[in-house]
């Protein structure tokens, strides 16, 4: 099992550019979560999906952020246009629909917007 | 969702037991207690969870008080690799997806 795979690991972009972060969940997991982590705000839940359907996007900071899950094996988080305050580590996690199992997190994407 | 309170930081000598407390005084009867840890620069890692009974696995033990208002995560023989931020989270039972809200956690430093 390769775990949750995120790409890229690091992204440096200029302010105003579009950024796309990618996530491949564990096969058989039907829930997917996007988190953002900064020193100031800690780990924040941005959005989560169940069976490819967005369930709660109340954590998405503003309209510049969007997330999609076109199928069970792929999700994207897009920021357009990016701003320096978007600099953070973005984590993707997946889980099964049961309290018996915890989340499995990916290694994260470190985004720097200059 | 119930909130949790954890000490900001703790130190532990290598080889000794690390006991990390968590207060969740407003926990409901249908909420689990989960523990995760985050080693620097990595994604959080699941450790253990429980409802009302004590639990043990290869990583740690979880002791939940009888009134369920607090719990303690025990790492029986801490090593330098256990240095991390430890998060205690309460999650409601029920069908469907379980949403985790992370607090600030306890920064555990294991000393040589």
mmCIF file with all atom_site columns, C-alpha atoms in Angstrom:
data_model
loop_
_atom_site.group_PDB
_atom_site.id
_atom_site.type_symbol
_atom_site.label_atom_id
_atom_site.label_alt_id
_atom_site.label_comp_id
_atom_site.label_asym_id
_atom_site.label_entity_id
_atom_site.label_seq_id
_atom_site.pdbx_PDB_ins_code
_atom_site.Cartn_x
_atom_site.Cartn_y
_atom_site.Cartn_z
_atom_site.occupancy
_atom_site.B_iso_or_equiv
_atom_site.pdbx_formal_charge
_atom_site.auth_seq_id
_atom_site.auth_comp_id
_atom_site.auth_asym_id
_atom_site.auth_atom_id
_atom_site.pdbx_PDB_model_num
ATOM 1   C CA . UNK A 1 1   ? 0.000   0.000  0.000   1.00 0.00 ? 1   UNK A CA 1
ATOM 2   C CA . UNK A 1 2   ? 1.640   3.243  -1.147  1.00 0.00 ? 2   UNK A CA 1
ATOM 3   C CA . UNK A 1 3   ? -0.389  5.369  1.216   1.00 0.00 ? 3   UNK A CA 1
ATOM 4   C CA . UNK A 1 4   ? -1.856  8.753  0.340   1.00 0.00 ? 4   UNK A CA 1
ATOM 5   C CA . UNK A 1 5   ? 0.197   10.301 -2.435  1.00 0.00 ? 5   UNK A CA 1
ATOM 6   C CA . UNK A 1 6   ? 0.464   14.058 -2.823  1.00 0.00 ? 6   UNK A CA 1
ATOM 7   C CA . UNK A 1 7   ? 2.193   16.034 -5.527  1.00 0.00 ? 7   UNK A CA 1
ATOM 8   C CA . UNK A 1 8   ? 4.174   18.120 -5.838  1.00 0.00 ? 8   UNK A CA 1
ATOM 9   C CA . UNK A 1 9   ? 6.115   17.925 -2.543  1.00 0.00 ? 9   UNK A CA 1
ATOM 10  C CA . UNK A 1 10  ? 7.238   21.526 -2.899  1.00 0.00 ? 10  UNK A CA 1
ATOM 11  C CA . UNK A 1 11  ? 5.831   24.348 -4.990  1.00 0.00 ? 11  UNK A CA 1
ATOM 12  C CA . UNK A 1 12  ? 7.181   27.871 -5.316  1.00 0.00 ? 12  UNK A CA 1
ATOM 13  C CA . UNK A 1 13  ? 5.089   30.258 -7.360  1.00 0.00 ? 13  UNK A CA 1
ATOM 14  C CA . UNK A 1 14  ? 4.673   33.949 -7.918  1.00 0.00 ? 14  UNK A CA 1
ATOM 15  C CA . UNK A 1 15  ? 1.743   35.890 -6.586  1.00 0.00 ? 15  UNK A CA 1
ATOM 16  C CA . UNK A 1 16  ? -1.157  35.842 -9.021  1.00 0.00 ? 16  UNK A CA 1
ATOM 17  C CA . UNK A 1 17  ? -0.329  32.495 -10.541 1.00 0.00 ? 17  UNK A CA 1
ATOM 18  C CA . UNK A 1 18  ? -2.612  29.482 -10.473 1.00 0.00 ? 18  UNK A CA 1
ATOM 19  C CA . UNK A 1 19  ? -1.529  26.594 -8.267  1.00 0.00 ? 19  UNK A CA 1
ATOM 20  C CA . UNK A 1 20  ? -2.880  23.044 -8.420  1.00 0.00 ? 20  UNK A CA 1
ATOM 21  C CA . UNK A 1 21  ? -2.191  20.498 -5.702  1.00 0.00 ? 21  UNK A CA 1
ATOM 22  C CA . UNK A 1 22  ? -2.915  16.840 -6.313  1.00 0.00 ? 22  UNK A CA 1
ATOM 23  C CA . UNK A 1 23  ? -3.869  13.899 -4.119  1.00 0.00 ? 23  UNK A CA 1
ATOM 24  C CA . UNK A 1 24  ? -4.324  10.189 -4.681  1.00 0.00 ? 24  UNK A CA 1
ATOM 25  C CA . UNK A 1 25  ? -6.138  8.558  -1.743  1.00 0.00 ? 25  UNK A CA 1
ATOM 26  C CA . UNK A 1 26  ? -5.702  4.984  -0.584  1.00 0.00 ? 26  UNK A CA 1
ATOM 27  C CA . UNK A 1 27  ? -7.675  2.536  -2.682  1.00 0.00 ? 27  UNK A CA 1
ATOM 28  C CA . UNK A 1 28  ? -10.902 1.582  -0.939  1.00 0.00 ? 28  UNK A CA 1
ATOM 29  C CA . UNK A 1 29  ? -11.052 4.735  1.173   1.00 0.00 ? 29  UNK A CA 1
ATOM 30  C CA . UNK A 1 30  ? -14.194 6.675  0.380   1.00 0.00 ? 30  UNK A CA 1
ATOM 31  C CA . UNK A 1 31  ? -13.558 9.884  2.312   1.00 0.00 ? 31  UNK A CA 1
ATOM 32  C CA . UNK A 1 32  ? -10.954 12.487 1.419   1.00 0.00 ? 32  UNK A CA 1
ATOM 33  C CA . UNK A 1 33  ? -9.917  15.567 3.356   1.00 0.00 ? 33  UNK A CA 1
ATOM 34  C CA . UNK A 1 34  ? -7.823  18.634 2.541   1.00 0.00 ? 34  UNK A CA 1
ATOM 35  C CA . UNK A 1 35  ? -6.063  20.405 5.429   1.00 0.00 ? 35  UNK A CA 1
ATOM 36  C CA . UNK A 1 36  ? -3.808  23.443 5.550   1.00 0.00 ? 36  UNK A CA 1
ATOM 37  C CA . UNK A 1 37  ? -1.154  23.972 8.216   1.00 0.00 ? 37  UNK A CA 1
ATOM 38  C CA . UNK A 1 38  ? 0.566   27.194 9.199   1.00 0.00 ? 38  UNK A CA 1
ATOM 39  C CA . UNK A 1 39  ? 2.443   28.211 12.320  1.00 0.00 ? 39  UNK A CA 1
ATOM 40  C CA . UNK A 1 40  ? -0.181  30.801 13.172  1.00 0.00 ? 40  UNK A CA 1
ATOM 41  C CA . UNK A 1 41  ? -3.353  28.782 12.580  1.00 0.00 ? 41  UNK A CA 1
ATOM 42  C CA . UNK A 1 42  ? -2.255  25.168 13.002  1.00 0.00 ? 42  UNK A CA 1
ATOM 43  C CA . UNK A 1 43  ? -4.083  22.424 11.092  1.00 0.00 ? 43  UNK A CA 1
ATOM 44  C CA . UNK A 1 44  ? -7.243  23.707 9.432   1.00 0.00 ? 44  UNK A CA 1
ATOM 45  C CA . UNK A 1 45  ? -9.783  21.539 7.621   1.00 0.00 ? 45  UNK A CA 1
ATOM 46  C CA . UNK A 1 46  ? -10.549 23.123 4.263   1.00 0.00 ? 46  UNK A CA 1
ATOM 47  C CA . UNK A 1 47  ? -12.958 20.676 2.636   1.00 0.00 ? 47  UNK A CA 1
ATOM 48  C CA . UNK A 1 48  ? -13.885 17.012 2.670   1.00 0.00 ? 48  UNK A CA 1
ATOM 49  C CA . UNK A 1 49  ? -15.489 14.596 0.253   1.00 0.00 ? 49  UNK A CA 1
ATOM 50  C CA . UNK A 1 50  ? -17.430 11.400 0.743   1.00 0.00 ? 50  UNK A CA 1
ATOM 51  C CA . UNK A 1 51  ? -17.832 9.071  -2.228  1.00 0.00 ? 51  UNK A CA 1
ATOM 52  C CA . UNK A 1 52  ? -16.419 11.848 -4.449  1.00 0.00 ? 52  UNK A CA 1
ATOM 53  C CA . UNK A 1 53  ? -19.089 14.351 -3.340  1.00 0.00 ? 53  UNK A CA 1
ATOM 54  C CA . UNK A 1 54  ? -18.087 17.518 -1.443  1.00 0.00 ? 54  UNK A CA 1
ATOM 55  C CA . UNK A 1 55  ? -19.748 17.360 1.968   1.00 0.00 ? 55  UNK A CA 1
ATOM 56  C CA . UNK A 1 56  ? -18.439 20.409 3.786   1.00 0.00 ? 56  UNK A CA 1
ATOM 57  C CA . UNK A 1 57  ? -16.420 23.232 2.241   1.00 0.00 ? 57  UNK A CA 1
ATOM 58  C CA . UNK A 1 58  ? -16.982 25.716 5.059   1.00 0.00 ? 58  UNK A CA 1
ATOM 59  C CA . UNK A 1 59  ? -13.250 25.802 5.757   1.00 0.00 ? 59  UNK A CA 1
ATOM 60  C CA . UNK A 1 60  ? -12.308 27.006 2.293   1.00 0.00 ? 60  UNK A CA 1
ATOM 61  C CA . UNK A 1 61  ? -10.952 30.498 2.975   1.00 0.00 ? 61  UNK A CA 1
ATOM 62  C CA . UNK A 1 62  ? -12.347 32.270 -0.077  1.00 0.00 ? 62  UNK A CA 1
ATOM 63  C CA . UNK A 1 63  ? -13.454 31.930 -3.651  1.00 0.00 ? 63  UNK A CA 1
ATOM 64  C CA . UNK A 1 64  ? -9.875  31.735 -4.839  1.00 0.00 ? 64  UNK A CA 1
ATOM 65  C CA . UNK A 1 65  ? -9.801  28.173 -3.482  1.00 0.00 ? 65  UNK A CA 1
ATOM 66  C CA . UNK A 1 66  ? -11.589 25.310 -5.208  1.00 0.00 ? 66  UNK A CA 1
ATOM 67  C CA . UNK A 1 67  ? -11.406 21.528 -4.872  1.00 0.00 ? 67  UNK A CA 1
ATOM 68  C CA . UNK A 1 68  ? -12.597 18.690 -7.043  1.00 0.00 ? 68  UNK A CA 1
ATOM 69  C CA . UNK A 1 69  ? -12.751 14.928 -6.835  1.00 0.00 ? 69  UNK A CA 1
ATOM 70  C CA . UNK A 1 70  ? -13.599 13.648 -10.314 1.00 0.00 ? 70  UNK A CA 1
ATOM 71  C CA . UNK A 1 71  ? -13.179 9.998  -9.303  1.00 0.00 ? 71  UNK A CA 1
ATOM 72  C CA . UNK A 1 72  ? -12.365 7.821  -6.324  1.00 0.00 ? 72  UNK A CA 1
ATOM 73  C CA . UNK A 1 73  ? -8.637  7.893  -6.969  1.00 0.00 ? 73  UNK A CA 1
ATOM 74  C CA . UNK A 1 74  ? -7.890  11.566 -7.545  1.00 0.00 ? 74  UNK A CA 1
ATOM 75  C CA . UNK A 1 75  ? -8.535  14.986 -6.057  1.00 0.00 ? 75  UNK A CA 1
ATOM 76  C CA . UNK A 1 76  ? -7.206  18.469 -6.730  1.00 0.00 ? 76  UNK A CA 1
ATOM 77  C CA . UNK A 1 77  ? -7.040  21.661 -4.709  1.00 0.00 ? 77  UNK A CA 1
ATOM 78  C CA . UNK A 1 78  ? -6.657  24.766 -6.832  1.00 0.00 ? 78  UNK A CA 1
ATOM 79  C CA . UNK A 1 79  ? -5.766  28.297 -5.816  1.00 0.00 ? 79  UNK A CA 1
ATOM 80  C CA . UNK A 1 80  ? -6.344  31.013 -8.395  1.00 0.00 ? 80  UNK A CA 1
ATOM 81  C CA . UNK A 1 81  ? -4.931  33.604 -8.081  1.00 0.00 ? 81  UNK A CA 1
ATOM 82  C CA . UNK A 1 82  ? -2.414  32.712 -5.391  1.00 0.00 ? 82  UNK A CA 1
ATOM 83  C CA . UNK A 1 83  ? -1.320  35.183 -2.713  1.00 0.00 ? 83  UNK A CA 1
ATOM 84  C CA . UNK A 1 84  ? 1.632   35.196 -0.292  1.00 0.00 ? 84  UNK A CA 1
ATOM 85  C CA . UNK A 1 85  ? -0.721  34.469 2.633   1.00 0.00 ? 85  UNK A CA 1
ATOM 86  C CA . UNK A 1 86  ? -1.572  31.138 0.992   1.00 0.00 ? 86  UNK A CA 1
ATOM 87  C CA . UNK A 1 87  ? 1.933   29.916 1.807   1.00 0.00 ? 87  UNK A CA 1
ATOM 88  C CA . UNK A 1 88  ? 1.497   26.829 3.978   1.00 0.00 ? 88  UNK A CA 1
ATOM 89  C CA . UNK A 1 89  ? 1.771   23.046 4.010   1.00 0.00 ? 89  UNK A CA 1
ATOM 90  C CA . UNK A 1 90  ? -1.292  21.445 2.463   1.00 0.00 ? 90  UNK A CA 1
ATOM 91  C CA . UNK A 1 91  ? -2.151  17.917 3.569   1.00 0.00 ? 91  UNK A CA 1
ATOM 92  C CA . UNK A 1 92  ? -4.504  15.438 2.012   1.00 0.00 ? 92  UNK A CA 1
ATOM 93  C CA . UNK A 1 93  ? -5.928  12.561 4.063   1.00 0.00 ? 93  UNK A CA 1
ATOM 94  C CA . UNK A 1 94  ? -8.233  9.657  3.326   1.00 0.00 ? 94  UNK A CA 1
ATOM 95  C CA . UNK A 1 95  ? -10.262 7.257  5.422   1.00 0.00 ? 95  UNK A CA 1
ATOM 96  C CA . UNK A 1 96  ? -12.947 4.628  5.364   1.00 0.00 ? 96  UNK A CA 1
ATOM 97  C CA . UNK A 1 97  ? -16.442 5.390  6.624   1.00 0.00 ? 97  UNK A CA 1
ATOM 98  C CA . UNK A 1 98  ? -16.007 3.951  10.066  1.00 0.00 ? 98  UNK A CA 1
ATOM 99  C CA . UNK A 1 99  ? -14.725 5.169  13.427  1.00 0.00 ? 99  UNK A CA 1
ATOM 100 C CA . UNK A 1 100 ? -12.711 1.968  13.635  1.00 0.00 ? 100 UNK A CA 1
ATOM 101 C CA . UNK A 1 101 ? -10.170 3.398  11.236  1.00 0.00 ? 101 UNK A CA 1
ATOM 102 C CA . UNK A 1 102 ? -8.287  6.632  11.532  1.00 0.00 ? 102 UNK A CA 1
ATOM 103 C CA . UNK A 1 103 ? -7.244  8.972  8.799   1.00 0.00 ? 103 UNK A CA 1
ATOM 104 C CA . UNK A 1 104 ? -4.137  8.334  6.728   1.00 0.00 ? 104 UNK A CA 1
ATOM 105 C CA . UNK A 1 105 ? -2.354  11.542 5.815   1.00 0.00 ? 105 UNK A CA 1
ATOM 106 C CA . UNK A 1 106 ? -0.095  12.216 2.879   1.00 0.00 ? 106 UNK A CA 1
ATOM 107 C CA . UNK A 1 107 ? 3.330   13.790 3.200   1.00 0.00 ? 107 UNK A CA 1
ATOM 108 C CA . UNK A 1 108 ? 1.995   17.200 2.294   1.00 0.00 ? 108 UNK A CA 1
ATOM 109 C CA . UNK A 1 109 ? 2.768   19.878 -0.283  1.00 0.00 ? 109 UNK A CA 1
ATOM 110 C CA . UNK A 1 110 ? 4.770   22.851 0.933   1.00 0.00 ? 110 UNK A CA 1
ATOM 111 C CA . UNK A 1 111 ? 3.526   25.882 -0.988  1.00 0.00 ? 111 UNK A CA 1
ATOM 112 C CA . UNK A 1 112 ? 5.466   29.134 -1.073  1.00 0.00 ? 112 UNK A CA 1
ATOM 113 C CA . UNK A 1 113 ? 3.939   32.115 -2.859  1.00 0.00 ? 113 UNK A CA 1
ATOM 114 C CA . UNK A 1 114 ? 6.397   34.956 -3.440  1.00 0.00 ? 114 UNK A CA 1
ATOM 115 C CA . UNK B 2 1   ? -18.219 18.827 18.842  1.00 0.00 ? 1   UNK B CA 1
ATOM 116 C CA . UNK B 2 2   ? -16.469 18.477 22.189  1.00 0.00 ? 2   UNK B CA 1
ATOM 117 C CA . UNK B 2 3   ? -13.336 20.512 22.658  1.00 0.00 ? 3   UNK B CA 1
ATOM 118 C CA . UNK B 2 4   ? -10.083 19.229 24.113  1.00 0.00 ? 4   UNK B CA 1
ATOM 119 C CA . UNK B 2 5   ? -7.432  20.831 26.303  1.00 0.00 ? 5   UNK B CA 1
ATOM 120 C CA . UNK B 2 6   ? -3.832  19.666 26.305  1.00 0.00 ? 6   UNK B CA 1
ATOM 121 C CA . UNK B 2 7   ? -0.644  21.028 27.861  1.00 0.00 ? 7   UNK B CA 1
ATOM 122 C CA . UNK B 2 8   ? 1.397   23.026 25.396  1.00 0.00 ? 8   UNK B CA 1
ATOM 123 C CA . UNK B 2 9   ? 4.608   21.084 25.929  1.00 0.00 ? 9   UNK B CA 1
ATOM 124 C CA . UNK B 2 10  ? 6.192   18.275 27.924  1.00 0.00 ? 10  UNK B CA 1
ATOM 125 C CA . UNK B 2 11  ? 9.616   16.718 28.298  1.00 0.00 ? 11  UNK B CA 1
ATOM 126 C CA . UNK B 2 12  ? 10.356  13.060 28.911  1.00 0.00 ? 12  UNK B CA 1
ATOM 127 C CA . UNK B 2 13  ? 13.608  11.179 29.467  1.00 0.00 ? 13  UNK B CA 1
ATOM 128 C CA . UNK B 2 14  ? 14.472  8.567  26.903  1.00 0.00 ? 14  UNK B CA 1
ATOM 129 C CA . UNK B 2 15  ? 13.447  5.094  28.048  1.00 0.00 ? 15  UNK B CA 1
ATOM 130 C CA . UNK B 2 16  ? 10.890  6.396  30.515  1.00 0.00 ? 16  UNK B CA 1
ATOM 131 C CA . UNK B 2 17  ? 7.125   6.357  30.083  1.00 0.00 ? 17  UNK B CA 1
ATOM 132 C CA . UNK B 2 18  ? 5.596   9.467  28.537  1.00 0.00 ? 18  UNK B CA 1
ATOM 133 C CA . UNK B 2 19  ? 2.136   10.256 29.894  1.00 0.00 ? 19  UNK B CA 1
ATOM 134 C CA . UNK B 2 20  ? 0.248   12.821 27.847  1.00 0.00 ? 20  UNK B CA 1
ATOM 135 C CA . UNK B 2 21  ? -3.000  14.098 29.347  1.00 0.00 ? 21  UNK B CA 1
ATOM 136 C CA . UNK B 2 22  ? -6.063  15.404 27.559  1.00 0.00 ? 22  UNK B CA 1
ATOM 137 C CA . UNK B 2 23  ? -9.133  17.029 29.043  1.00 0.00 ? 23  UNK B CA 1
ATOM 138 C CA . UNK B 2 24  ? -12.443 16.610 27.205  1.00 0.00 ? 24  UNK B CA 1
ATOM 139 C CA . UNK B 2 25  ? -14.926 17.485 29.918  1.00 0.00 ? 25  UNK B CA 1
ATOM 140 C CA . UNK B 2 26  ? -17.764 18.216 27.477  1.00 0.00 ? 26  UNK B CA 1
ATOM 141 C CA . UNK B 2 27  ? -17.511 14.897 25.644  1.00 0.00 ? 27  UNK B CA 1
ATOM 142 C CA . UNK B 2 28  ? -20.782 13.266 24.689  1.00 0.00 ? 28  UNK B CA 1
ATOM 143 C CA . UNK B 2 29  ? -21.653 9.609  25.114  1.00 0.00 ? 29  UNK B CA 1
ATOM 144 C CA . UNK B 2 30  ? -21.371 9.023  21.393  1.00 0.00 ? 30  UNK B CA 1
ATOM 145 C CA . UNK B 2 31  ? -17.917 10.537 20.897  1.00 0.00 ? 31  UNK B CA 1
ATOM 146 C CA . UNK B 2 32  ? -14.654 8.675  20.506  1.00 0.00 ? 32  UNK B CA 1
ATOM 147 C CA . UNK B 2 33  ? -11.261 9.908  21.691  1.00 0.00 ? 33  UNK B CA 1
ATOM 148 C CA . UNK B 2 34  ? -8.546  9.743  19.028  1.00 0.00 ? 34  UNK B CA 1
ATOM 149 C CA . UNK B 2 35  ? -4.836  10.417 19.332  1.00 0.00 ? 35  UNK B CA 1
ATOM 150 C CA . UNK B 2 36  ? -2.541  11.441 16.484  1.00 0.00 ? 36  UNK B CA 1
ATOM 151 C CA . UNK B 2 37  ? 1.013   12.637 16.390  1.00 0.00 ? 37  UNK B CA 1
ATOM 152 C CA . UNK B 2 38  ? 2.925   14.778 13.936  1.00 0.00 ? 38  UNK B CA 1
ATOM 153 C CA . UNK B 2 39  ? 6.649   14.397 13.609  1.00 0.00 ? 39  UNK B CA 1
ATOM 154 C CA . UNK B 2 40  ? 8.320   17.471 12.187  1.00 0.00 ? 40  UNK B CA 1
ATOM 155 C CA . UNK B 2 41  ? 7.416   18.158 8.547   1.00 0.00 ? 41  UNK B CA 1
ATOM 156 C CA . UNK B 2 42  ? 5.392   14.958 8.191   1.00 0.00 ? 42  UNK B CA 1
ATOM 157 C CA . UNK B 2 43  ? 1.638   14.414 8.000   1.00 0.00 ? 43  UNK B CA 1
ATOM 158 C CA . UNK B 2 44  ? -0.161  13.485 11.227  1.00 0.00 ? 44  UNK B CA 1
ATOM 159 C CA . UNK B 2 45  ? -0.051  9.797  12.086  1.00 0.00 ? 45  UNK B CA 1
ATOM 160 C CA . UNK B 2 46  ? -2.834  7.818  13.749  1.00 0.00 ? 46  UNK B CA 1
ATOM 161 C CA . UNK B 2 47  ? -1.861  6.323  17.112  1.00 0.00 ? 47  UNK B CA 1
ATOM 162 C CA . UNK B 2 48  ? -4.912  4.927  18.898  1.00 0.00 ? 48  UNK B CA 1
ATOM 163 C CA . UNK B 2 49  ? -8.548  5.590  19.698  1.00 0.00 ? 49  UNK B CA 1
ATOM 164 C CA . UNK B 2 50  ? -11.143 4.521  22.256  1.00 0.00 ? 50  UNK B CA 1
ATOM 165 C CA . UNK B 2 51  ? -14.701 5.047  23.453  1.00 0.00 ? 51  UNK B CA 1
ATOM 166 C CA . UNK B 2 52  ? -14.774 4.149  27.136  1.00 0.00 ? 52  UNK B CA 1
ATOM 167 C CA . UNK B 2 53  ? -12.506 1.186  27.677  1.00 0.00 ? 53  UNK B CA 1
ATOM 168 C CA . UNK B 2 54  ? -8.752  1.353  27.954  1.00 0.00 ? 54  UNK B CA 1
ATOM 169 C CA . UNK B 2 55  ? -6.992  0.429  24.745  1.00 0.00 ? 55  UNK B CA 1
ATOM 170 C CA . UNK B 2 56  ? -3.499  -0.787 23.871  1.00 0.00 ? 56  UNK B CA 1
ATOM 171 C CA . UNK B 2 57  ? -1.706  -1.345 20.611  1.00 0.00 ? 57  UNK B CA 1
ATOM 172 C CA . UNK B 2 58  ? 1.878   -1.677 19.483  1.00 0.00 ? 58  UNK B CA 1
ATOM 173 C CA . UNK B 2 59  ? 2.442   2.051  19.695  1.00 0.00 ? 59  UNK B CA 1
ATOM 174 C CA . UNK B 2 60  ? 0.748   3.165  22.897  1.00 0.00 ? 60  UNK B CA 1
ATOM 175 C CA . UNK B 2 61  ? -1.889  2.724  25.569  1.00 0.00 ? 61  UNK B CA 1
ATOM 176 C CA . UNK B 2 62  ? -4.959  4.894  26.048  1.00 0.00 ? 62  UNK B CA 1
ATOM 177 C CA . UNK B 2 63  ? -6.472  5.291  29.486  1.00 0.00 ? 63  UNK B CA 1
ATOM 178 C CA . UNK B 2 64  ? -9.923  6.906  29.616  1.00 0.00 ? 64  UNK B CA 1
ATOM 179 C CA . UNK B 2 65  ? -11.361 7.908  32.977  1.00 0.00 ? 65  UNK B CA 1
ATOM 180 C CA . UNK B 2 66  ? -14.621 6.348  34.059  1.00 0.00 ? 66  UNK B CA 1
ATOM 181 C CA . UNK B 2 67  ? -16.527 9.610  33.592  1.00 0.00 ? 67  UNK B CA 1
ATOM 182 C CA . UNK B 2 68  ? -14.832 9.986  30.169  1.00 0.00 ? 68  UNK B CA 1
ATOM 183 C CA . UNK B 2 69  ? -13.934 13.598 30.871  1.00 0.00 ? 69  UNK B CA 1
ATOM 184 C CA . UNK B 2 70  ? -10.223 13.030 30.428  1.00 0.00 ? 70  UNK B CA 1
ATOM 185 C CA . UNK B 2 71  ? -7.750  10.570 28.982  1.00 0.00 ? 71  UNK B CA 1
ATOM 186 C CA . UNK B 2 72  ? -4.040  9.832  29.023  1.00 0.00 ? 72  UNK B CA 1
ATOM 187 C CA . UNK B 2 73  ? -1.897  8.574  26.188  1.00 0.00 ? 73  UNK B CA 1
ATOM 188 C CA . UNK B 2 74  ? 0.995   6.470  27.443  1.00 0.00 ? 74  UNK B CA 1
ATOM 189 C CA . UNK B 2 75  ? 4.142   5.767  25.437  1.00 0.00 ? 75  UNK B CA 1
ATOM 190 C CA . UNK B 2 76  ? 5.665   3.068  27.650  1.00 0.00 ? 76  UNK B CA 1
ATOM 191 C CA . UNK B 2 77  ? 9.325   3.489  26.699  1.00 0.00 ? 77  UNK B CA 1
ATOM 192 C CA . UNK B 2 78  ? 9.831   6.792  24.932  1.00 0.00 ? 78  UNK B CA 1
ATOM 193 C CA . UNK B 2 79  ? 12.588  7.073  22.347  1.00 0.00 ? 79  UNK B CA 1
ATOM 194 C CA . UNK B 2 80  ? 14.055  10.113 20.618  1.00 0.00 ? 80  UNK B CA 1
ATOM 195 C CA . UNK B 2 81  ? 11.907  9.267  17.588  1.00 0.00 ? 81  UNK B CA 1
ATOM 196 C CA . UNK B 2 82  ? 8.783   9.882  19.677  1.00 0.00 ? 82  UNK B CA 1
ATOM 197 C CA . UNK B 2 83  ? 9.574   13.606 19.759  1.00 0.00 ? 83  UNK B CA 1
ATOM 198 C CA . UNK B 2 84  ? 6.516   15.091 18.064  1.00 0.00 ? 84  UNK B CA 1
ATOM 199 C CA . UNK B 2 85  ? 3.324   17.086 18.535  1.00 0.00 ? 85  UNK B CA 1
ATOM 200 C CA . UNK B 2 86  ? 0.558   14.895 19.944  1.00 0.00 ? 86  UNK B CA 1
ATOM 201 C CA . UNK B 2 87  ? -3.081  15.728 19.226  1.00 0.00 ? 87  UNK B CA 1
ATOM 202 C CA . UNK B 2 88  ? -6.108  14.538 21.172  1.00 0.00 ? 88  UNK B CA 1
ATOM 203 C CA . UNK B 2 89  ? -9.372  14.790 19.220  1.00 0.00 ? 89  UNK B CA 1
ATOM 204 C CA . UNK B 2 90  ? -12.970 13.801 19.987  1.00 0.00 ? 90  UNK B CA 1
ATOM 205 C CA . UNK B 2 91  ? -15.075 12.561 17.105  1.00 0.00 ? 91  UNK B CA 1
ATOM 206 C CA . UNK B 2 92  ? -18.804 11.808 17.097  1.00 0.00 ? 92  UNK B CA 1
ATOM 207 C CA . UNK B 2 93  ? -20.166 8.379  16.257  1.00 0.00 ? 93  UNK B CA 1
ATOM 208 C CA . UNK B 2 94  ? -22.748 7.933  13.591  1.00 0.00 ? 94  UNK B CA 1
ATOM 209 C CA . UNK B 2 95  ? -22.953 7.091  9.959   1.00 0.00 ? 95  UNK B CA 1
ATOM 210 C CA . UNK B 2 96  ? -20.970 8.816  7.299   1.00 0.00 ? 96  UNK B CA 1
ATOM 211 C CA . UNK B 2 97  ? -17.798 10.829 7.338   1.00 0.00 ? 97  UNK B CA 1
ATOM 212 C CA . UNK B 2 98  ? -15.949 11.807 10.480  1.00 0.00 ? 98  UNK B CA 1
ATOM 213 C CA . UNK B 2 99  ? -14.569 15.308 10.513  1.00 0.00 ? 99  UNK B CA 1
ATOM 214 C CA . UNK B 2 100 ? -11.497 15.966 12.666  1.00 0.00 ? 100 UNK B CA 1
ATOM 215 C CA . UNK B 2 101 ? -10.874 19.373 14.158  1.00 0.00 ? 101 UNK B CA 1
ATOM 216 C CA . UNK B 2 102 ? -7.283  19.561 15.408  1.00 0.00 ? 102 UNK B CA 1
ATOM 217 C CA . UNK B 2 103 ? -6.311  21.734 18.353  1.00 0.00 ? 103 UNK B CA 1
ATOM 218 C CA . UNK B 2 104 ? -2.806  22.912 19.159  1.00 0.00 ? 104 UNK B CA 1
ATOM 219 C CA . UNK B 2 105 ? -1.660  19.618 20.692  1.00 0.00 ? 105 UNK B CA 1
ATOM 220 C CA . UNK B 2 106 ? 1.195   18.846 23.102  1.00 0.00 ? 106 UNK B CA 1
ATOM 221 C CA . UNK B 2 107 ? 4.742   19.206 21.923  1.00 0.00 ? 107 UNK B CA 1
ATOM 222 C CA . UNK B 2 108 ? 6.609   16.250 23.450  1.00 0.00 ? 108 UNK B CA 1
ATOM 223 C CA . UNK B 2 109 ? 10.364  16.400 23.573  1.00 0.00 ? 109 UNK B CA 1
ATOM 224 C CA . UNK B 2 110 ? 12.180  13.184 24.470  1.00 0.00 ? 110 UNK B CA 1
ATOM 225 C CA . UNK B 2 111 ? 15.547  13.932 26.022  1.00 0.00 ? 111 UNK B CA 1
ATOM 226 C CA . UNK B 2 112 ? 18.631  11.746 25.683  1.00 0.00 ? 112 UNK B CA 1
#
